[in-house]
Amino acid sequence: METNSNNFGELQELKDMATLAKLLARAPFLESQYYFRNRAVDSFRKFENDAAVMIQSWFRGCQVRAYMRHLNRVVTIIQKWWRSYLGRKFYQLIVEAAYYTMKMNLYNEMAVRIQRRWRGFRIRKYCFNYYYLKEYLRAVSETNDAIREALEEFAEMKEREERKVLLEREEKQKDYQARKMHYLLSTKQISGVYNSPFREHPDPWELRLQKAKPLGHQKCTAEKGKTSCSPSDWLACTSAHSFPQSESLPPISRKRCQGPFRDINEVLEQRYKPLEPTLRVAEPINHLRLAREAFKQEERMRNVQDKMFLPFSSYHKKEKYIPMIHSSSAYNSDSYGQKHFRSQDSKKWISDKDFQTVLPSFELFSKYGKLYSKAGEIV
């Protein structure tokens, strides 16, 4: 039995060794097949992976799009319900506002109707009474007619008076002209200008010249005496100790020549009128120099500081500082002009009373606000 078992063990070992020898003989082939199959599997694996990824992306896209469509439908339903709710609320507010407006318009119309009836009744009864207004207008028309008649009569009277005064003035002027032109009156030997022998009837001025008296010599009036320059007037304005004053001599009575001649004083005044020099003669020779000096003097008066400013020299350092009057007082410095511009110290006042007015107040200012109505009440 032992020999059988040993033989079986040896046979088994031989089989295993043969199998191992076969496997070792096939090892390179298996290795090449293994690498070849792995390489093929890797190439197919990438293709399959890409295909699987594409399938998954398409499926997931379909899922997402389906879910988005579902969300859109749900959101649309929610928005529809919410917008319908807001529309109903807004429409309710519009209806309430329209109802309130209609109600207020009705109330206003009723109030206007009541006010119109009441105001019409009040105006007809108290303010615009027809019979009283008719009587008042009749009285006003009668008063206006009377005043118009009186004004017309007064206007006619004034017109008559003005016409009369104008006629009297014209007559006086004509009389004066007739007296002034009396020398044109016709004589027995020579016929005058207004009595031409070629006319059938003499001119009316001829009759007026016959009635008028010739204009006599007029004495110098006071105004012409003032305008004439006489030695007596010059002596009157001087001192009595320097020049003895003497009475003016009486004027020499001259017979005025008959004719349209002017007064002697007027002719002399025109003949001996004062000299009117030209601008070149009236102005001095050194007018330009005088004008420059006057201009410099005005500049000195306008300038506050005439001293020259020398920033790069010590010329101004030797001058003594002159303080202001307000700050250089021996007493307390006054703050007027620095802190305030009015005296606020009540202790320095002379009295507590106001100043007395020397002149009386205006009557118009005293009546201001007292002669006008206040809220319908006449003062």
Tab-separated table of C-alpha atoms in Angstrom, residues 2-378:
chain	number	residue	atom	x	y	z
A	2	GLU	CA	2.790	2.311	0.724
A	3	THR	CA	4.317	1.648	-2.647
A	4	ASN	CA	1.070	2.456	-4.411
A	5	SER	CA	0.729	5.699	-2.575
A	6	ASN	CA	4.277	6.649	-3.370
A	7	ASN	CA	3.770	5.924	-7.007
A	8	PHE	CA	0.584	7.962	-7.075
A	9	GLY	CA	2.434	10.837	-5.438
A	10	GLU	CA	5.201	10.676	-7.920
A	11	LEU	CA	2.774	10.557	-10.809
A	12	GLN	CA	0.997	13.564	-9.416
A	13	GLU	CA	4.238	15.438	-9.087
A	14	LEU	CA	5.175	14.534	-12.617
A	15	LYS	CA	1.828	15.827	-13.861
A	16	ASP	CA	2.302	19.028	-11.970
A	17	MET	CA	5.802	19.431	-13.316
A	18	ALA	CA	4.539	18.757	-16.839
A	19	THR	CA	1.791	21.331	-16.393
A	20	LEU	CA	4.313	23.752	-14.996
A	21	ALA	CA	6.637	23.065	-17.927
A	22	LYS	CA	3.747	23.733	-20.354
A	23	LEU	CA	2.858	26.895	-18.585
A	24	LEU	CA	6.450	28.060	-18.585
A	25	ALA	CA	6.639	27.276	-22.278
A	26	ARG	CA	3.473	29.331	-22.890
A	27	ALA	CA	4.508	32.216	-20.621
A	28	PRO	CA	5.816	34.584	-23.368
A	29	PHE	CA	2.736	33.989	-25.457
A	30	LEU	CA	0.459	34.613	-22.502
A	31	GLU	CA	2.360	37.726	-21.620
A	32	SER	CA	2.031	39.086	-25.148
A	33	GLN	CA	-1.676	38.162	-25.176
A	34	TYR	CA	-2.175	39.829	-21.817
A	35	TYR	CA	-0.630	43.098	-22.965
A	36	PHE	CA	-2.466	42.923	-26.276
A	37	ARG	CA	-5.837	42.366	-24.646
A	38	ASN	CA	-5.233	45.047	-22.015
A	39	ARG	CA	-4.322	47.515	-24.767
A	40	ALA	CA	-7.485	46.655	-26.690
A	41	VAL	CA	-9.564	46.892	-23.526
A	42	ASP	CA	-8.080	50.330	-22.744
A	43	SER	CA	-8.912	51.600	-26.214
A	44	PHE	CA	-12.470	50.298	-25.974
A	45	ARG	CA	-12.767	51.509	-22.371
A	46	LYS	CA	-12.132	55.183	-23.412
A	47	PHE	CA	-14.699	54.914	-26.186
A	48	GLU	CA	-17.217	53.327	-23.851
A	49	ASN	CA	-16.496	55.924	-21.171
A	50	ASP	CA	-17.090	58.773	-23.634
A	51	ALA	CA	-20.289	57.108	-24.792
A	52	ALA	CA	-21.438	56.599	-21.193
A	53	VAL	CA	-20.629	60.242	-20.354
A	54	MET	CA	-22.578	61.434	-23.401
A	55	ILE	CA	-25.543	59.249	-22.477
A	56	GLN	CA	-25.436	60.472	-18.863
A	57	SER	CA	-25.167	64.134	-19.927
A	58	TRP	CA	-28.113	63.760	-22.308
A	59	PHE	CA	-30.204	61.993	-19.698
A	60	ARG	CA	-29.310	64.485	-16.990
A	61	GLY	CA	-30.025	67.372	-19.402
A	62	CYS	CA	-33.451	65.888	-20.098
A	63	GLN	CA	-34.043	65.581	-16.371
A	64	VAL	CA	-32.950	69.183	-15.697
A	65	ARG	CA	-35.018	70.523	-18.606
A	66	ALA	CA	-38.036	68.590	-17.411
A	67	TYR	CA	-37.513	69.931	-13.901
A	68	MET	CA	-37.107	73.503	-15.230
A	69	ARG	CA	-40.332	73.135	-17.208
A	70	HIS	CA	-42.019	71.959	-14.061
A	71	LEU	CA	-40.627	74.893	-12.107
A	72	ASN	CA	-41.723	77.347	-14.842
A	73	ARG	CA	-45.240	75.942	-14.760
A	74	VAL	CA	-45.356	76.167	-10.978
A	75	VAL	CA	-43.911	79.718	-10.915
A	76	THR	CA	-46.346	80.815	-13.634
A	77	ILE	CA	-49.259	79.505	-11.582
A	78	ILE	CA	-47.958	81.277	-8.444
A	79	GLN	CA	-47.445	84.541	-10.344
A	80	LYS	CA	-50.888	84.246	-11.900
A	81	TRP	CA	-52.565	83.800	-8.537
A	82	TRP	CA	-50.491	86.609	-6.933
A	83	ARG	CA	-51.062	89.069	-9.774
A	84	SER	CA	-54.778	88.315	-9.767
A	85	TYR	CA	-54.805	89.012	-6.025
A	86	LEU	CA	-52.949	92.331	-6.517
A	87	GLY	CA	-55.267	93.280	-9.409
A	88	ARG	CA	-58.346	92.587	-7.290
A	89	LYS	CA	-56.911	94.673	-4.428
A	90	PHE	CA	-55.973	97.566	-6.778
A	91	TYR	CA	-59.373	97.423	-8.489
A	92	GLN	CA	-61.007	97.488	-5.071
A	93	LEU	CA	-58.985	100.605	-4.174
A	94	ILE	CA	-59.931	102.260	-7.489
A	95	VAL	CA	-63.598	101.471	-6.885
A	96	GLU	CA	-63.403	102.883	-3.356
A	97	ALA	CA	-61.667	106.071	-4.600
A	98	ALA	CA	-64.236	106.462	-7.393
A	99	TYR	CA	-67.064	105.957	-4.926
A	100	TYR	CA	-65.531	108.510	-2.532
A	101	THR	CA	-65.035	110.999	-5.402
A	102	MET	CA	-68.614	110.563	-6.571
A	103	LYS	CA	-69.869	110.985	-3.034
A	104	MET	CA	-67.775	114.144	-2.482
A	105	ASN	CA	-68.893	115.574	-5.833
A	106	LEU	CA	-72.503	114.935	-4.860
A	107	TYR	CA	-71.961	116.596	-1.467
A	108	ASN	CA	-70.205	119.571	-3.094
A	109	GLU	CA	-72.976	119.943	-5.642
A	110	MET	CA	-75.587	119.847	-2.906
A	111	ALA	CA	-73.588	122.375	-0.824
A	112	VAL	CA	-73.206	124.666	-3.850
A	113	ARG	CA	-76.913	124.439	-4.520
A	114	ILE	CA	-77.724	125.310	-0.894
A	115	GLN	CA	-75.215	128.184	-0.910
A	116	ARG	CA	-76.596	129.487	-4.200
A	117	ARG	CA	-80.147	129.485	-2.884
A	118	TRP	CA	-79.122	131.131	0.410
A	119	ARG	CA	-76.892	133.769	-1.198
A	120	GLY	CA	-79.514	134.614	-3.776
A	121	PHE	CA	-82.109	135.040	-1.035
A	122	ARG	CA	-79.727	137.137	1.096
A	123	ILE	CA	-78.609	139.357	-1.805
A	124	ARG	CA	-82.187	139.902	-2.989
A	125	LYS	CA	-83.402	140.699	0.507
A	126	TYR	CA	-80.570	142.704	2.069
A	127	CYS	CA	-78.030	143.900	-0.538
A	128	PHE	CA	-79.708	144.321	-3.925
A	129	ASN	CA	-83.260	145.276	-3.155
A	130	TYR	CA	-84.819	146.031	-6.532
A	131	TYR	CA	-87.154	148.817	-5.448
A	132	TYR	CA	-84.564	150.464	-3.217
A	133	LEU	CA	-81.954	150.211	-5.984
A	134	LYS	CA	-84.428	151.630	-8.494
A	135	GLU	CA	-85.138	154.594	-6.229
A	136	TYR	CA	-81.429	155.106	-5.597
A	137	LEU	CA	-80.598	155.034	-9.302
A	138	ARG	CA	-83.420	157.506	-10.049
A	139	ALA	CA	-82.035	159.895	-7.414
A	140	VAL	CA	-78.502	159.456	-8.778
A	141	SER	CA	-79.666	160.154	-12.341
A	142	GLU	CA	-81.508	163.298	-11.224
A	143	THR	CA	-78.444	164.498	-9.289
A	144	ASN	CA	-76.227	163.758	-12.301
A	145	ASP	CA	-78.536	165.696	-14.609
A	146	ALA	CA	-78.535	168.681	-12.261
A	147	ILE	CA	-74.764	168.596	-11.889
A	148	ARG	CA	-74.321	168.183	-15.661
A	149	GLU	CA	-76.544	171.209	-16.324
A	150	ALA	CA	-74.637	173.252	-13.745
A	151	LEU	CA	-71.308	172.181	-15.253
A	152	GLU	CA	-72.484	173.025	-18.757
A	153	GLU	CA	-73.618	176.458	-17.599
A	154	PHE	CA	-70.316	176.985	-15.805
A	155	ALA	CA	-68.388	175.850	-18.892
A	156	GLU	CA	-70.368	178.215	-21.113
A	157	MET	CA	-69.774	181.055	-18.665
A	158	LYS	CA	-66.034	180.334	-18.536
A	159	GLU	CA	-65.910	180.110	-22.328
A	160	ARG	CA	-67.680	183.461	-22.627
A	161	GLU	CA	-65.292	185.007	-20.103
A	162	GLU	CA	-62.236	183.572	-21.902
A	163	ARG	CA	-63.575	184.792	-25.230
A	164	LYS	CA	-64.188	188.228	-23.730
A	165	VAL	CA	-60.688	188.329	-22.194
A	166	LEU	CA	-59.178	187.221	-25.520
A	167	LEU	CA	-61.086	189.927	-27.406
A	168	GLU	CA	-60.014	192.538	-24.851
A	169	ARG	CA	-56.384	191.403	-25.158
A	170	GLU	CA	-56.569	191.570	-28.942
A	171	GLU	CA	-58.148	195.038	-28.756
A	172	LYS	CA	-55.384	196.196	-26.398
A	173	GLN	CA	-52.723	194.819	-28.714
A	174	LYS	CA	-54.356	196.507	-31.692
A	175	ASP	CA	-54.600	199.790	-29.770
A	176	TYR	CA	-50.955	199.528	-28.787
A	177	GLN	CA	-49.969	198.780	-32.384
A	178	ALA	CA	-52.087	201.746	-33.546
A	179	ARG	CA	-50.392	204.041	-31.046
A	180	LYS	CA	-47.004	202.664	-32.026
A	181	MET	CA	-47.686	203.096	-35.764
A	182	HIS	CA	-49.418	206.454	-35.436
A	183	TYR	CA	-46.824	207.987	-37.700
A	184	LEU	CA	-48.427	206.077	-40.593
A	185	LEU	CA	-51.564	208.203	-40.323
A	186	SER	CA	-52.438	210.005	-43.552
A	187	THR	CA	-52.273	213.805	-43.706
A	188	LYS	CA	-53.842	216.365	-46.057
A	189	GLN	CA	-50.802	216.434	-48.302
A	190	ILE	CA	-49.713	212.758	-48.177
A	191	SER	CA	-52.010	209.795	-47.917
A	192	GLY	CA	-50.943	207.081	-45.513
A	193	VAL	CA	-50.288	203.397	-46.110
A	194	TYR	CA	-53.765	202.345	-45.029
A	195	ASN	CA	-55.497	205.121	-47.053
A	196	SER	CA	-54.469	204.296	-50.572
A	197	PRO	CA	-56.100	206.391	-53.313
A	198	PHE	CA	-56.610	203.219	-55.327
A	199	ARG	CA	-59.074	201.823	-52.778
A	200	GLU	CA	-62.737	202.673	-52.705
A	201	HIS	CA	-62.847	202.685	-48.907
A	202	PRO	CA	-59.993	203.219	-46.454
A	203	ASP	CA	-58.631	200.330	-44.391
A	204	PRO	CA	-60.100	199.846	-40.860
A	205	TRP	CA	-56.624	200.472	-39.484
A	206	GLU	CA	-56.862	204.045	-40.815
A	207	LEU	CA	-59.870	204.699	-38.582
A	208	ARG	CA	-58.111	203.081	-35.652
A	209	LEU	CA	-55.043	205.292	-36.210
A	210	GLN	CA	-57.265	208.364	-36.278
A	211	LYS	CA	-58.792	207.413	-32.893
A	212	ALA	CA	-55.485	206.415	-31.244
A	213	LYS	CA	-53.064	208.773	-29.578
A	214	PRO	CA	-49.389	208.672	-30.485
A	215	LEU	CA	-47.152	206.641	-28.156
A	216	GLY	CA	-45.185	209.032	-25.962
A	217	HIS	CA	-41.642	208.737	-24.567
A	218	GLN	CA	-41.340	205.900	-22.025
A	219	LYS	CA	-39.079	206.360	-19.063
A	220	CYS	CA	-36.522	203.725	-18.143
A	221	THR	CA	-38.000	201.088	-15.885
A	222	ALA	CA	-36.347	199.837	-12.759
A	223	GLU	CA	-35.252	196.607	-14.414
A	224	LYS	CA	-33.529	198.409	-17.289
A	225	GLY	CA	-31.901	200.703	-14.775
A	226	LYS	CA	-30.526	197.668	-12.976
A	227	THR	CA	-29.085	196.175	-16.109
A	228	SER	CA	-27.356	199.407	-17.117
A	229	CYS	CA	-23.979	199.834	-15.469
A	230	SER	CA	-23.793	203.271	-13.841
A	231	PRO	CA	-21.148	204.747	-11.519
A	232	SER	CA	-23.740	205.288	-8.796
A	233	ASP	CA	-24.435	201.552	-8.557
A	234	TRP	CA	-20.712	200.830	-8.321
A	235	LEU	CA	-20.294	203.456	-5.596
A	236	ALA	CA	-23.283	202.067	-3.686
A	237	CYS	CA	-21.637	198.678	-3.257
A	238	THR	CA	-18.359	200.144	-1.932
A	239	SER	CA	-17.435	201.443	1.491
A	240	ALA	CA	-18.737	204.843	2.522
A	241	HIS	CA	-15.372	205.806	4.038
A	242	SER	CA	-13.476	205.192	0.797
A	243	PHE	CA	-15.773	206.882	-1.708
A	244	PRO	CA	-18.272	209.622	-0.982
A	245	GLN	CA	-21.748	208.779	-2.249
A	246	SER	CA	-23.733	211.260	-4.318
A	247	GLU	CA	-27.282	211.261	-5.553
A	248	SER	CA	-27.888	210.262	-9.137
A	249	LEU	CA	-28.634	213.087	-11.516
A	250	PRO	CA	-32.091	213.298	-13.066
A	251	PRO	CA	-32.336	211.876	-16.588
A	252	ILE	CA	-32.071	214.234	-19.531
A	253	SER	CA	-35.470	214.644	-21.087
A	254	ARG	CA	-35.159	213.761	-24.699
A	255	LYS	CA	-37.891	213.968	-27.190
A	256	ARG	CA	-38.314	210.602	-28.739
A	257	CYS	CA	-38.226	210.452	-32.470
A	258	GLN	CA	-41.464	209.449	-34.094
A	259	GLY	CA	-41.175	206.115	-35.792
A	260	PRO	CA	-40.551	202.392	-35.143
A	261	PHE	CA	-37.285	202.971	-33.267
A	262	ARG	CA	-36.089	200.870	-30.380
A	263	ASP	CA	-35.197	202.173	-26.924
A	264	ILE	CA	-31.795	203.868	-26.545
A	265	ASN	CA	-30.756	201.698	-23.575
A	266	GLU	CA	-31.476	198.533	-25.546
A	267	VAL	CA	-29.420	199.786	-28.499
A	268	LEU	CA	-26.520	200.799	-26.235
A	269	GLU	CA	-26.616	197.430	-24.426
A	270	GLN	CA	-26.417	195.630	-27.750
A	271	ARG	CA	-23.627	197.899	-28.975
A	272	TYR	CA	-21.480	197.813	-25.829
A	273	LYS	CA	-22.016	194.175	-24.878
A	274	PRO	CA	-19.317	192.508	-22.753
A	275	LEU	CA	-16.342	190.812	-24.362
A	276	GLU	CA	-16.766	187.125	-25.088
A	277	PRO	CA	-13.246	185.764	-25.628
A	278	THR	CA	-12.551	182.447	-27.302
A	279	LEU	CA	-11.439	179.369	-25.401
A	280	ARG	CA	-7.825	179.890	-26.430
A	281	VAL	CA	-7.824	183.458	-25.093
A	282	ALA	CA	-9.877	182.695	-21.958
A	283	GLU	CA	-7.649	179.830	-20.790
A	284	PRO	CA	-4.192	180.667	-19.370
A	285	ILE	CA	-0.974	179.642	-21.075
A	286	ASN	CA	0.107	177.311	-18.280
A	287	HIS	CA	-3.274	175.604	-18.116
A	288	LEU	CA	-1.731	172.141	-18.608
A	289	ARG	CA	0.725	172.570	-15.719
A	290	LEU	CA	-2.020	173.866	-13.424
A	291	ALA	CA	-4.230	170.928	-14.331
A	292	ARG	CA	-1.421	168.474	-13.537
A	293	GLU	CA	-0.816	170.106	-10.161
A	294	ALA	CA	-4.526	169.975	-9.353
A	295	PHE	CA	-4.599	166.294	-10.359
A	296	LYS	CA	-1.599	165.532	-8.120
A	297	GLN	CA	-3.232	167.368	-5.230
A	298	GLU	CA	-6.406	165.290	-5.649
A	299	GLU	CA	-4.320	162.105	-5.669
A	300	ARG	CA	-2.638	163.184	-2.418
A	301	MET	CA	-6.030	163.792	-0.878
A	302	ARG	CA	-7.323	160.377	-1.972
A	303	ASN	CA	-4.311	158.286	-0.929
A	304	VAL	CA	-4.296	157.077	2.661
A	305	GLN	CA	-0.616	156.125	2.728
A	306	ASP	CA	1.756	158.306	0.689
A	307	LYS	CA	4.975	156.823	1.996
A	308	MET	CA	7.046	154.701	-0.297
A	309	PHE	CA	7.160	150.959	0.451
A	310	LEU	CA	10.745	149.702	0.734
A	311	PRO	CA	10.687	145.962	1.514
A	312	PHE	CA	14.452	145.396	1.166
A	313	SER	CA	15.604	148.224	3.415
A	314	SER	CA	15.316	149.188	7.076
A	315	TYR	CA	14.019	152.662	6.314
A	316	HIS	CA	10.637	152.067	7.916
A	317	LYS	CA	12.031	150.292	10.999
A	318	LYS	CA	13.198	153.551	12.567
A	319	GLU	CA	9.693	154.957	12.631
A	320	LYS	CA	7.793	154.723	15.864
A	321	TYR	CA	4.549	152.743	15.880
A	322	ILE	CA	1.497	154.978	16.256
A	323	PRO	CA	-1.331	153.034	17.905
A	324	MET	CA	-5.002	153.674	17.224
A	325	ILE	CA	-7.101	155.961	19.405
A	326	HIS	CA	-9.447	153.132	20.460
A	327	SER	CA	-6.625	150.820	21.592
A	328	SER	CA	-4.249	153.470	23.038
A	329	SER	CA	-6.655	154.904	25.621
A	330	ALA	CA	-5.352	155.355	29.164
A	331	TYR	CA	-8.581	153.815	30.371
A	332	ASN	CA	-10.135	150.542	29.325
A	333	SER	CA	-9.819	149.791	25.622
A	334	ASP	CA	-13.037	150.352	23.746
A	335	SER	CA	-14.378	147.410	21.770
A	336	TYR	CA	-16.343	149.636	19.416
A	337	GLY	CA	-15.563	148.725	15.824
A	338	GLN	CA	-14.041	145.351	16.824
A	339	LYS	CA	-16.873	143.469	18.517
A	340	HIS	CA	-19.897	145.670	17.857
A	341	PHE	CA	-20.796	148.882	16.096
A	342	ARG	CA	-23.342	150.287	18.540
A	343	SER	CA	-23.049	151.238	22.147
A	344	GLN	CA	-24.629	148.429	24.172
A	345	ASP	CA	-23.630	149.538	27.677
A	346	SER	CA	-26.843	150.690	29.356
A	347	LYS	CA	-24.909	152.011	32.378
A	348	LYS	CA	-23.408	154.804	30.296
A	349	TRP	CA	-26.815	156.095	29.221
A	350	ILE	CA	-27.730	159.538	30.499
A	351	SER	CA	-31.328	158.657	31.280
A	352	ASP	CA	-33.788	155.848	30.755
A	353	LYS	CA	-36.210	158.066	28.848
A	354	ASP	CA	-36.337	158.373	25.082
A	355	PHE	CA	-35.222	161.459	23.250
A	356	GLN	CA	-37.780	164.228	22.968
A	357	THR	CA	-38.793	165.173	19.470
A	358	VAL	CA	-38.253	168.831	18.677
A	359	LEU	CA	-40.385	168.883	15.537
A	360	PRO	CA	-44.059	167.816	15.647
A	361	SER	CA	-44.998	164.502	14.132
A	362	PHE	CA	-46.606	164.231	10.730
A	363	GLU	CA	-50.378	164.171	10.820
A	364	LEU	CA	-50.488	161.575	8.080
A	365	PHE	CA	-48.306	159.158	10.084
A	366	SER	CA	-50.421	159.616	13.213
A	367	LYS	CA	-53.564	158.659	11.257
A	368	TYR	CA	-51.935	155.668	9.588
A	369	GLY	CA	-53.894	152.474	10.206
A	370	LYS	CA	-56.812	154.305	11.916
A	371	LEU	CA	-58.878	155.359	8.911
A	372	TYR	CA	-59.150	151.992	7.214
A	373	SER	CA	-61.572	149.164	7.732
A	374	LYS	CA	-60.562	146.178	9.820
A	375	ALA	CA	-62.231	142.914	8.777
A	376	GLY	CA	-65.237	144.756	7.387
A	377	GLU	CA	-65.595	147.190	10.298
A	378	ILE	CA	-65.239	150.849	9.276
